[in-house]
Short mmCIF file of C-alpha atoms in Angstrom, two decimals:
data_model
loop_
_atom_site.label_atom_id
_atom_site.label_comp_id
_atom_site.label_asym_id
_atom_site.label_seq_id
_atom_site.Cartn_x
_atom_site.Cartn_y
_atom_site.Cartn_z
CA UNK A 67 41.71 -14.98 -72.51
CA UNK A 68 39.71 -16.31 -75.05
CA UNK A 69 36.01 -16.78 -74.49
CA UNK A 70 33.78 -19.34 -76.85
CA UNK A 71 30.04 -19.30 -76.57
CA UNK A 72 28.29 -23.04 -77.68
CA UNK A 73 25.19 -24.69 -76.89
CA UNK A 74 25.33 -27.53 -74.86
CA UNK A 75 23.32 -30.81 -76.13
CA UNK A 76 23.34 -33.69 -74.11
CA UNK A 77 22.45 -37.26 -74.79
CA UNK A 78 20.07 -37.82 -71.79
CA UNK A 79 18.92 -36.10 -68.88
CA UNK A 80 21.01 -37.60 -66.54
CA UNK A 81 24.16 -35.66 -67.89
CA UNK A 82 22.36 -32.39 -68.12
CA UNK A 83 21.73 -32.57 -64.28
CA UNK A 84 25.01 -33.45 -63.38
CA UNK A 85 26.37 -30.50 -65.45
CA UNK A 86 23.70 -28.33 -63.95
CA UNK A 87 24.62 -29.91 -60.45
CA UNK A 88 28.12 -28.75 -61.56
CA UNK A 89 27.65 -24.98 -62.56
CA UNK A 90 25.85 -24.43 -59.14
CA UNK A 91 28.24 -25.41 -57.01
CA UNK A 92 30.95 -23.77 -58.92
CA UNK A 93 28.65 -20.61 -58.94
CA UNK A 94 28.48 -21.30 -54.99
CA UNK A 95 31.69 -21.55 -54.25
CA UNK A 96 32.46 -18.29 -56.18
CA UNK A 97 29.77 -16.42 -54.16
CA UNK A 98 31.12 -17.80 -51.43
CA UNK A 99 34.71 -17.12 -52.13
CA UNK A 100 33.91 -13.71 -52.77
CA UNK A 101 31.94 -12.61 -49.68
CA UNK A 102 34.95 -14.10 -47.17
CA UNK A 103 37.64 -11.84 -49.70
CA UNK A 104 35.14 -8.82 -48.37
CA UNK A 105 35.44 -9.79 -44.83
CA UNK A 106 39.10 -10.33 -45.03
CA UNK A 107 39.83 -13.60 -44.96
CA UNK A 108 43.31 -14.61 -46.74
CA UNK A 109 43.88 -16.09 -50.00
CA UNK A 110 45.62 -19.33 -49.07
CA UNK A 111 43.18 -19.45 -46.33
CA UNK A 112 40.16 -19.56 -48.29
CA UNK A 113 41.72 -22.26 -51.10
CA UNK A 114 42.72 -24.29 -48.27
CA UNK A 115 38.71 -23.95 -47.36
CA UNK A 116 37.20 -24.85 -50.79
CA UNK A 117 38.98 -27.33 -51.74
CA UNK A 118 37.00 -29.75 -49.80
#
């Protein structure tokens, strides 16, 4: 895996909320993903979940 660290500029606000808007649902849905793994759910359950 290769990992690159930028700062992100963007030309107005309006794209820096939706990227914003972005990251916290991603972040989210991996809190989210992770705390069903604990109580057991399945794999191919949970991606069947999230995908929505």
């Amino acid at each position: 895996m290769i990992t690159i660290q930028a700062k992100l500029t963007f030309p107005s606000k309006e794209d820096e909320q939706i990227v914003l808007d972005l990251m916290r649902r991603w972040s989210s849905c991996m809190r989210y993903a992770y705390n069903r793994l604990l109580e057991g759910w399945g794999r191919n359950t949970l991606k069947r979940e999230l995908q929505g």
